[in-house]
Amino acid sequence: MANIKQISDKDMLDIILDIFEYMTLDVNDLSMVYLELSSKNTREFDSVIINMLNYCISNILNHIKYARTRDYNYVDILAGTSFDKEE
């Protein structure tokens, strides 16, 4: 196992992005199970939760995709933030 000080910033970012991607895919799996279970009941509340989860999952995966390209300007636009320091 590599010493944490030996890991480059790029590798560390890739590790973090991998973790977020796996977490998002786990949430996606859970939402699919929830969708399957809620299909037996047609409650409006269930569809709101499923739509919200799908929206969040899609946004997170888009952020990860563009962060992997290192197109930080596009990531800033998606997140509504900026890494540029204006002084």
PDB file of C-alpha atoms in Angstrom:
ATOM      1  CA  MET A   1       0.000   0.000   0.000  1.00  0.00           C
ATOM      2  CA  ALA A   2       1.372   3.396  -0.987  1.00  0.00           C
ATOM      3  CA  ASN A   3       2.116   6.035   1.563  1.00  0.00           C
ATOM      4  CA  ILE A   4      -0.483   8.816   1.335  1.00  0.00           C
ATOM      5  CA  LYS A   5       2.326  11.337   0.738  1.00  0.00           C
ATOM      6  CA  GLN A   6       3.383   9.396  -2.367  1.00  0.00           C
ATOM      7  CA  ILE A   7      -0.002   9.784  -4.058  1.00  0.00           C
ATOM      8  CA  SER A   8      -0.151  12.611  -6.589  1.00  0.00           C
ATOM      9  CA  ASP A   9      -2.954  15.175  -6.576  1.00  0.00           C
ATOM     10  CA  LYS A  10      -4.264  13.715  -9.834  1.00  0.00           C
ATOM     11  CA  ASP A  11      -4.381  10.195  -8.373  1.00  0.00           C
ATOM     12  CA  MET A  12      -6.028  11.483  -5.206  1.00  0.00           C
ATOM     13  CA  LEU A  13      -8.689  13.266  -7.259  1.00  0.00           C
ATOM     14  CA  ASP A  14      -9.305  10.073  -9.235  1.00  0.00           C
ATOM     15  CA  ILE A  15      -9.682   8.096  -5.996  1.00  0.00           C
ATOM     16  CA  ILE A  16     -12.170  10.626  -4.626  1.00  0.00           C
ATOM     17  CA  LEU A  17     -14.124  10.651  -7.892  1.00  0.00           C
ATOM     18  CA  ASP A  18     -14.223   6.841  -7.888  1.00  0.00           C
ATOM     19  CA  ILE A  19     -15.612   6.835  -4.355  1.00  0.00           C
ATOM     20  CA  PHE A  20     -18.326   9.349  -5.252  1.00  0.00           C
ATOM     21  CA  GLU A  21     -19.168   7.416  -8.400  1.00  0.00           C
ATOM     22  CA  TYR A  22     -19.551   4.144  -6.467  1.00  0.00           C
ATOM     23  CA  MET A  23     -21.680   5.878  -3.832  1.00  0.00           C
ATOM     24  CA  THR A  24     -23.890   7.376  -6.536  1.00  0.00           C
ATOM     25  CA  LEU A  25     -24.316   4.028  -8.244  1.00  0.00           C
ATOM     26  CA  ASP A  26     -25.272   2.506  -4.868  1.00  0.00           C
ATOM     27  CA  VAL A  27     -27.928   5.195  -4.430  1.00  0.00           C
ATOM     28  CA  ASN A  28     -29.089   4.445  -7.967  1.00  0.00           C
ATOM     29  CA  ASP A  29     -29.443   0.751  -7.063  1.00  0.00           C
ATOM     30  CA  LEU A  30     -31.404   1.671  -3.944  1.00  0.00           C
ATOM     31  CA  SER A  31     -33.702   3.955  -5.923  1.00  0.00           C
ATOM     32  CA  MET A  32     -34.384   1.125  -8.390  1.00  0.00           C
ATOM     33  CA  VAL A  33     -35.351  -1.169  -5.501  1.00  0.00           C
ATOM     34  CA  TYR A  34     -37.529   1.596  -4.055  1.00  0.00           C
ATOM     35  CA  LEU A  35     -39.137   2.093  -7.459  1.00  0.00           C
ATOM     36  CA  GLU A  36     -39.875  -1.602  -7.743  1.00  0.00           C
ATOM     37  CA  LEU A  37     -41.367  -1.740  -4.257  1.00  0.00           C
ATOM     38  CA  SER A  38     -43.393   1.435  -4.716  1.00  0.00           C
ATOM     39  CA  SER A  39     -44.782   0.284  -8.073  1.00  0.00           C
ATOM     40  CA  LYS A  40     -47.189  -1.855  -6.075  1.00  0.00           C
ATOM     41  CA  ASN A  41     -48.572   1.310  -4.488  1.00  0.00           C
ATOM     42  CA  THR A  42     -49.349   4.292  -6.654  1.00  0.00           C
ATOM     43  CA  ARG A  43     -48.644   7.127  -4.249  1.00  0.00           C
ATOM     44  CA  GLU A  44     -47.664  10.554  -5.504  1.00  0.00           C
ATOM     45  CA  PHE A  45     -45.055  10.792  -2.759  1.00  0.00           C
ATOM     46  CA  ASP A  46     -43.167   7.799  -4.182  1.00  0.00           C
ATOM     47  CA  SER A  47     -42.856   9.319  -7.635  1.00  0.00           C
ATOM     48  CA  VAL A  48     -41.573  12.590  -6.149  1.00  0.00           C
ATOM     49  CA  ILE A  49     -38.843  10.723  -4.253  1.00  0.00           C
ATOM     50  CA  ILE A  50     -37.866   8.666  -7.308  1.00  0.00           C
ATOM     51  CA  ASN A  51     -37.734  11.751  -9.546  1.00  0.00           C
ATOM     52  CA  MET A  52     -35.619  13.624  -6.996  1.00  0.00           C
ATOM     53  CA  LEU A  53     -33.198  10.702  -6.617  1.00  0.00           C
ATOM     54  CA  ASN A  54     -32.846  10.308 -10.381  1.00  0.00           C
ATOM     55  CA  TYR A  55     -32.209  14.047 -10.772  1.00  0.00           C
ATOM     56  CA  CYS A  56     -29.529  14.005  -8.041  1.00  0.00           C
ATOM     57  CA  ILE A  57     -27.879  10.868  -9.417  1.00  0.00           C
ATOM     58  CA  SER A  58     -27.751  12.335 -12.909  1.00  0.00           C
ATOM     59  CA  ASN A  59     -26.230  15.606 -11.664  1.00  0.00           C
ATOM     60  CA  ILE A  60     -23.589  13.879  -9.547  1.00  0.00           C
ATOM     61  CA  LEU A  61     -22.559  11.583 -12.399  1.00  0.00           C
ATOM     62  CA  ASN A  62     -22.330  14.591 -14.756  1.00  0.00           C
ATOM     63  CA  HIS A  63     -20.095  16.416 -12.268  1.00  0.00           C
ATOM     64  CA  ILE A  64     -17.868  13.350 -11.974  1.00  0.00           C
ATOM     65  CA  LYS A  65     -17.680  12.943 -15.748  1.00  0.00           C
ATOM     66  CA  TYR A  66     -16.534  16.520 -16.299  1.00  0.00           C
ATOM     67  CA  ALA A  67     -14.197  16.497 -13.293  1.00  0.00           C
ATOM     68  CA  ARG A  68     -12.445  13.501 -14.846  1.00  0.00           C
ATOM     69  CA  THR A  69     -11.842  15.543 -18.024  1.00  0.00           C
ATOM     70  CA  ARG A  70     -10.229  18.235 -15.860  1.00  0.00           C
ATOM     71  CA  ASP A  71     -12.401  20.810 -17.633  1.00  0.00           C
ATOM     72  CA  TYR A  72     -12.659  22.845 -14.458  1.00  0.00           C
ATOM     73  CA  ASN A  73     -14.414  25.778 -16.122  1.00  0.00           C
ATOM     74  CA  TYR A  74     -17.304  23.506 -17.103  1.00  0.00           C
ATOM     75  CA  VAL A  75     -17.361  21.998 -13.603  1.00  0.00           C
ATOM     76  CA  ASP A  76     -17.555  25.547 -12.214  1.00  0.00           C
ATOM     77  CA  ILE A  77     -20.533  26.286 -14.445  1.00  0.00           C
ATOM     78  CA  LEU A  78     -22.305  23.084 -13.348  1.00  0.00           C
ATOM     79  CA  ALA A  79     -21.629  23.729  -9.678  1.00  0.00           C
ATOM     80  CA  GLY A  80     -22.155  27.480  -9.812  1.00  0.00           C
ATOM     81  CA  THR A  81     -18.729  28.010  -8.269  1.00  0.00           C
ATOM     82  CA  SER A  82     -15.352  29.242  -9.360  1.00  0.00           C
ATOM     83  CA  PHE A  83     -11.847  28.133  -8.497  1.00  0.00           C
ATOM     84  CA  ASP A  84     -10.360  31.323  -9.913  1.00  0.00           C
ATOM     85  CA  LYS A  85      -9.110  33.643  -7.215  1.00  0.00           C
ATOM     86  CA  GLU A  86      -9.926  37.244  -8.037  1.00  0.00           C
ATOM     87  CA  GLU A  87      -8.097  39.656  -5.814  1.00  0.00           C
TER      88      GLU A  87
END
